[in-house]
PDB file of C-alpha atoms in Angstrom:
ATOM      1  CA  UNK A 141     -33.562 -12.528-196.888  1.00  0.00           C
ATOM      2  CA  UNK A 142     -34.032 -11.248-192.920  1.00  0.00           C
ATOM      3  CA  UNK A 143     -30.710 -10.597-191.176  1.00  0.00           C
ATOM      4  CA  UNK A 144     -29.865 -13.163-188.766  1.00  0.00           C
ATOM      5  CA  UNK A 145     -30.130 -12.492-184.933  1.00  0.00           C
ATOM      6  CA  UNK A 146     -27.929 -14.208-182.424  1.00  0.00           C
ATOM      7  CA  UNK A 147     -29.487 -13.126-179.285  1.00  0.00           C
ATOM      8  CA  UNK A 148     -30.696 -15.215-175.821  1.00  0.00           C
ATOM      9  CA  UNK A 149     -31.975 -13.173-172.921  1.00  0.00           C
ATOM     10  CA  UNK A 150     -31.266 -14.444-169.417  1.00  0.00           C
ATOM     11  CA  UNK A 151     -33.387 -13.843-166.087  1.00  0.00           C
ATOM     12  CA  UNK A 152     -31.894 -14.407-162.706  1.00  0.00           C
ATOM     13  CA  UNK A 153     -33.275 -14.304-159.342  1.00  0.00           C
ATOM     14  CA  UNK A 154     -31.483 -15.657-156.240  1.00  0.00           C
ATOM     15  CA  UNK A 155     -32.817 -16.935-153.022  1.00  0.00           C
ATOM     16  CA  UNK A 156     -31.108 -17.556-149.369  1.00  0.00           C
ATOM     17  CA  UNK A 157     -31.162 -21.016-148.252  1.00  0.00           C
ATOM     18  CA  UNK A 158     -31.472 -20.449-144.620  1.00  0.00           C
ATOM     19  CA  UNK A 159     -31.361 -24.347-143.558  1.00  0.00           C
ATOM     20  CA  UNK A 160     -28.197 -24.558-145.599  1.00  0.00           C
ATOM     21  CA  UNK A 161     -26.473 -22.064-144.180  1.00  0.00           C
ATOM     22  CA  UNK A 162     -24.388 -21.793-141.200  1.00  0.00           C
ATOM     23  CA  UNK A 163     -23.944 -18.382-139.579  1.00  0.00           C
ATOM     24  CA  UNK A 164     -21.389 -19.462-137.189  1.00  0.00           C
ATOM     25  CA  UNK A 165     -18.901 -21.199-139.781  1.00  0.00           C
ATOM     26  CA  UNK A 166     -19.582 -18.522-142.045  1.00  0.00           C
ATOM     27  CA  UNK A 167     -21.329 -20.384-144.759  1.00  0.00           C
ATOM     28  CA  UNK A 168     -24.298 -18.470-146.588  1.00  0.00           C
ATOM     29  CA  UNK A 169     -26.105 -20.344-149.354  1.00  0.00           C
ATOM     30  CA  UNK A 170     -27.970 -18.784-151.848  1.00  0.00           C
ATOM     31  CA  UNK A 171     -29.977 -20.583-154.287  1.00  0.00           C
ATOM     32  CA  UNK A 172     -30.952 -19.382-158.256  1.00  0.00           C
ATOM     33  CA  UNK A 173     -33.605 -19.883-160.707  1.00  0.00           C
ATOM     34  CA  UNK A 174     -32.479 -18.696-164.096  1.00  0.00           C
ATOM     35  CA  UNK A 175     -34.757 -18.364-167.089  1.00  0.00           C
ATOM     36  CA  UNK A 176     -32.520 -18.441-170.652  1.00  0.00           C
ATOM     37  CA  UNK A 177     -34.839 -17.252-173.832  1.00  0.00           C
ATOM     38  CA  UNK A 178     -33.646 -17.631-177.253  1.00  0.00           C
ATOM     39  CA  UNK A 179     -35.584 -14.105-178.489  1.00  0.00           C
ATOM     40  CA  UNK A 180     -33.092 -14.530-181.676  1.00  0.00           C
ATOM     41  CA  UNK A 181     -33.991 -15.865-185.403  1.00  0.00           C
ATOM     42  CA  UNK A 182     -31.172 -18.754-185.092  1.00  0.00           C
ATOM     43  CA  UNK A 183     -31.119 -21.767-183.172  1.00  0.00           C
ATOM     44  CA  UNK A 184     -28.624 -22.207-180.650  1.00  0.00           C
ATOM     45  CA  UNK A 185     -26.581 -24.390-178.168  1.00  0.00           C
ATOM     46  CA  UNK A 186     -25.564 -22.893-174.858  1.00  0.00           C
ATOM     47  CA  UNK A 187     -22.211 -24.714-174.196  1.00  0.00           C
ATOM     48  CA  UNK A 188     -20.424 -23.484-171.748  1.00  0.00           C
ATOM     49  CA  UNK A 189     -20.911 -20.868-168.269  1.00  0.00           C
ATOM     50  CA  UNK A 190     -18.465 -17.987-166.856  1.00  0.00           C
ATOM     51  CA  UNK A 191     -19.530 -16.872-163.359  1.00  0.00           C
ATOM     52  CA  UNK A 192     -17.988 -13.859-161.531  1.00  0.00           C
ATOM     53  CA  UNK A 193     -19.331 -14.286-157.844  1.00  0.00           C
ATOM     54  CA  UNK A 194     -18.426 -11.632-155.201  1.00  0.00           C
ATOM     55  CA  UNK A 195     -18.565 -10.979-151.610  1.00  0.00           C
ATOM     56  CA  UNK A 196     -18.698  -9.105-148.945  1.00  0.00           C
ATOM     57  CA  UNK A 197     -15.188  -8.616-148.665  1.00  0.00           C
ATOM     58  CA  UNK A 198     -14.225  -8.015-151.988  1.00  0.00           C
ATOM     59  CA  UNK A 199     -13.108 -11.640-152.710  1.00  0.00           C
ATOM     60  CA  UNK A 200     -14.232 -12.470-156.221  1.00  0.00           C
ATOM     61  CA  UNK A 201     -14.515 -16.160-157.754  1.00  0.00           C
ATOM     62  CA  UNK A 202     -14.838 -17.313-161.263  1.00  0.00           C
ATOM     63  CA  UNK A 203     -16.473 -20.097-162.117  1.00  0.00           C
ATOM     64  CA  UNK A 204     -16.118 -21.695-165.575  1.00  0.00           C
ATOM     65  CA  UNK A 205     -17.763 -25.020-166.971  1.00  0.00           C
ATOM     66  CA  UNK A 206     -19.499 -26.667-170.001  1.00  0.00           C
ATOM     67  CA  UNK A 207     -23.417 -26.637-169.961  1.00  0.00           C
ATOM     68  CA  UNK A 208     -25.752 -25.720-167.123  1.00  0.00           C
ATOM     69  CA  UNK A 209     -26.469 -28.211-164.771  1.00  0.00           C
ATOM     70  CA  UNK A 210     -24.996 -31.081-166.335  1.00  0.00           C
ATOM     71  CA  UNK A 211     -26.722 -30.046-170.037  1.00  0.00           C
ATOM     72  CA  UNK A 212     -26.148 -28.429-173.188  1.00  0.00           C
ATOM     73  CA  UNK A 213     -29.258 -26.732-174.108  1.00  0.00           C
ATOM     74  CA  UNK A 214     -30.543 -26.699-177.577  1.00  0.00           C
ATOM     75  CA  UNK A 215     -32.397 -23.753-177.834  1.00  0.00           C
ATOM     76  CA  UNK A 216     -35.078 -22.728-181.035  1.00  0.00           C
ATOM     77  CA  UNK A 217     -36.058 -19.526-181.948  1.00  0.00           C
ATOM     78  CA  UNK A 218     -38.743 -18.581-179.220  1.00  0.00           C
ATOM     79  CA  UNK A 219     -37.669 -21.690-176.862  1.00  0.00           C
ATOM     80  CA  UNK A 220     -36.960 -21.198-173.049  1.00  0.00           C
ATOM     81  CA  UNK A 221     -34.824 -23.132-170.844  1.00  0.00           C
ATOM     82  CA  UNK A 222     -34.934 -22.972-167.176  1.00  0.00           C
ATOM     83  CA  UNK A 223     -32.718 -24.440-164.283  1.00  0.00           C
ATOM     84  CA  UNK A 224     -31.752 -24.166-160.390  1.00  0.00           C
ATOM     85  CA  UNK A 225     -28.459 -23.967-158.807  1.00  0.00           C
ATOM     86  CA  UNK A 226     -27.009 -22.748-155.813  1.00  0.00           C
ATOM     87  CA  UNK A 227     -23.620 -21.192-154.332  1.00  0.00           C
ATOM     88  CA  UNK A 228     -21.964 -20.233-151.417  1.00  0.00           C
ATOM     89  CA  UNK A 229     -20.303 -16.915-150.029  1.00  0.00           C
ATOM     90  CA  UNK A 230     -18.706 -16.870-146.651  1.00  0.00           C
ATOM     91  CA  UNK A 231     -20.403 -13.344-146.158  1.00  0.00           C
ATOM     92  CA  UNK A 232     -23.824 -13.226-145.154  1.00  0.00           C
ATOM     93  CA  UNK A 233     -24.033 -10.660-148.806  1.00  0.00           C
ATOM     94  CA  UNK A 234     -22.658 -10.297-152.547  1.00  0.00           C
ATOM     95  CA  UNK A 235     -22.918 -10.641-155.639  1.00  0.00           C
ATOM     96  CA  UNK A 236     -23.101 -13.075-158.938  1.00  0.00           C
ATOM     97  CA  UNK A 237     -22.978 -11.967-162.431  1.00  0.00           C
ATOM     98  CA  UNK A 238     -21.741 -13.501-165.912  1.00  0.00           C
ATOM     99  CA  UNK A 239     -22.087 -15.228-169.010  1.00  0.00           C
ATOM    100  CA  UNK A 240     -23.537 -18.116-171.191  1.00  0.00           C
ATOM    101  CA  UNK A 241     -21.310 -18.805-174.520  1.00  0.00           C
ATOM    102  CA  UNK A 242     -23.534 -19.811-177.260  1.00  0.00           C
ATOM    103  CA  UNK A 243     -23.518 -21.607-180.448  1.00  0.00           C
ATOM    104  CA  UNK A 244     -25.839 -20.951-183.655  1.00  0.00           C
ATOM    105  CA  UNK A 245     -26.868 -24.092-185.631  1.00  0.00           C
ATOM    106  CA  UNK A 246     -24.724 -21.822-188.105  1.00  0.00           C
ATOM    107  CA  UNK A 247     -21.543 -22.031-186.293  1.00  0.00           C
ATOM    108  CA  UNK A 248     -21.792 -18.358-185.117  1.00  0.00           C
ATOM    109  CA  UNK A 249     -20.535 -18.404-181.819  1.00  0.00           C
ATOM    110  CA  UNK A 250     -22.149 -15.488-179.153  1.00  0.00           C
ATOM    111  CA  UNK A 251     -22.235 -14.453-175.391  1.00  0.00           C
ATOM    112  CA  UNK A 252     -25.556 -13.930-173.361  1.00  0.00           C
ATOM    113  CA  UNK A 253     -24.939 -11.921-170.543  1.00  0.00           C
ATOM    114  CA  UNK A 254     -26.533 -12.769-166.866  1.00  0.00           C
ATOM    115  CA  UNK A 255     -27.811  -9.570-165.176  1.00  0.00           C
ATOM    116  CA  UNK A 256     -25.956  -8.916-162.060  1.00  0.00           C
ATOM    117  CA  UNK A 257     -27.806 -10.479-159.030  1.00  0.00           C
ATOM    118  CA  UNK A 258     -27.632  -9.522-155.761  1.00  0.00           C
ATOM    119  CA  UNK A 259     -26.789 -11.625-152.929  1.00  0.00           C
ATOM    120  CA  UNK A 260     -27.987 -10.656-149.175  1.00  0.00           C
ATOM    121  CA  UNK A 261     -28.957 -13.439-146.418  1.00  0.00           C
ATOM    122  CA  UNK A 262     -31.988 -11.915-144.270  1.00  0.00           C
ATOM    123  CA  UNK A 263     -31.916  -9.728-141.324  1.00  0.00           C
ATOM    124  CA  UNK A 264     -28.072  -8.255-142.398  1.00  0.00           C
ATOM    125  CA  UNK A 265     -28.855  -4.928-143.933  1.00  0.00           C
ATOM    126  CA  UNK A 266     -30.901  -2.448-142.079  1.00  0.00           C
TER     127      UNK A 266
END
């Protein structure tokens, strides 16, 4: 019998939302597509998020929650899932990184990490 593997891969690429932003109050939005890819041998649930977003200053905030935009994805073997979202930093750069928690149809709970994405609003760093 072949070894189970709990194992989702995420993609992450951010994008600044210049007509949602506001220089002068300090508001920079920045907008997401992520792409999560079951590339294990066991179906699985994401259930639940964990973001770490940073800015310019240092000031970090975590972000916890059930689903991705208002879902639970069921994910087989092979299956992708893909969403948008969006946050704000009141630097005009950062950071956002993380986590997805997972559950097999097995009960096995796991962790897929989201790469580290870098945050920067156009025409800031030279």
């Amino acid at each position: 019998m072949a070894e189970k593997v709990y194992q989702v891969e995420v993609e992450a690429e951010p994008q600044y939302i210049a007509e949602q932003s506001n220089m002068a109050n300090d508001i920079y939005v920045f907008g997401y597509r992520v792409r999560i890819v079951n590339t294990g041998s066991e179906p699985a649930q994401l259930v639940s998020r964990h973001w770490i977003i940073t800015d310019a200053n240092q000031q970090v905030q975590e972000v916890r929650g059930m689903g991705v935009v208002g879902e639970q994805p069921h994910l087989e073997p092979g299956q992708a899932f893909e969403y948008t979202s969006a946050t704000h930093l009141k630097t005009p750069y950062g950071s956002m990184k993380g986590s997805y928690q997972m559950v097999a149809d097995d009960g096995q709970r796991f962790e897929a990490d989201i790469p580290e994405m870098t945050l920067v609003a156009p025409r800031v760093l030279h």
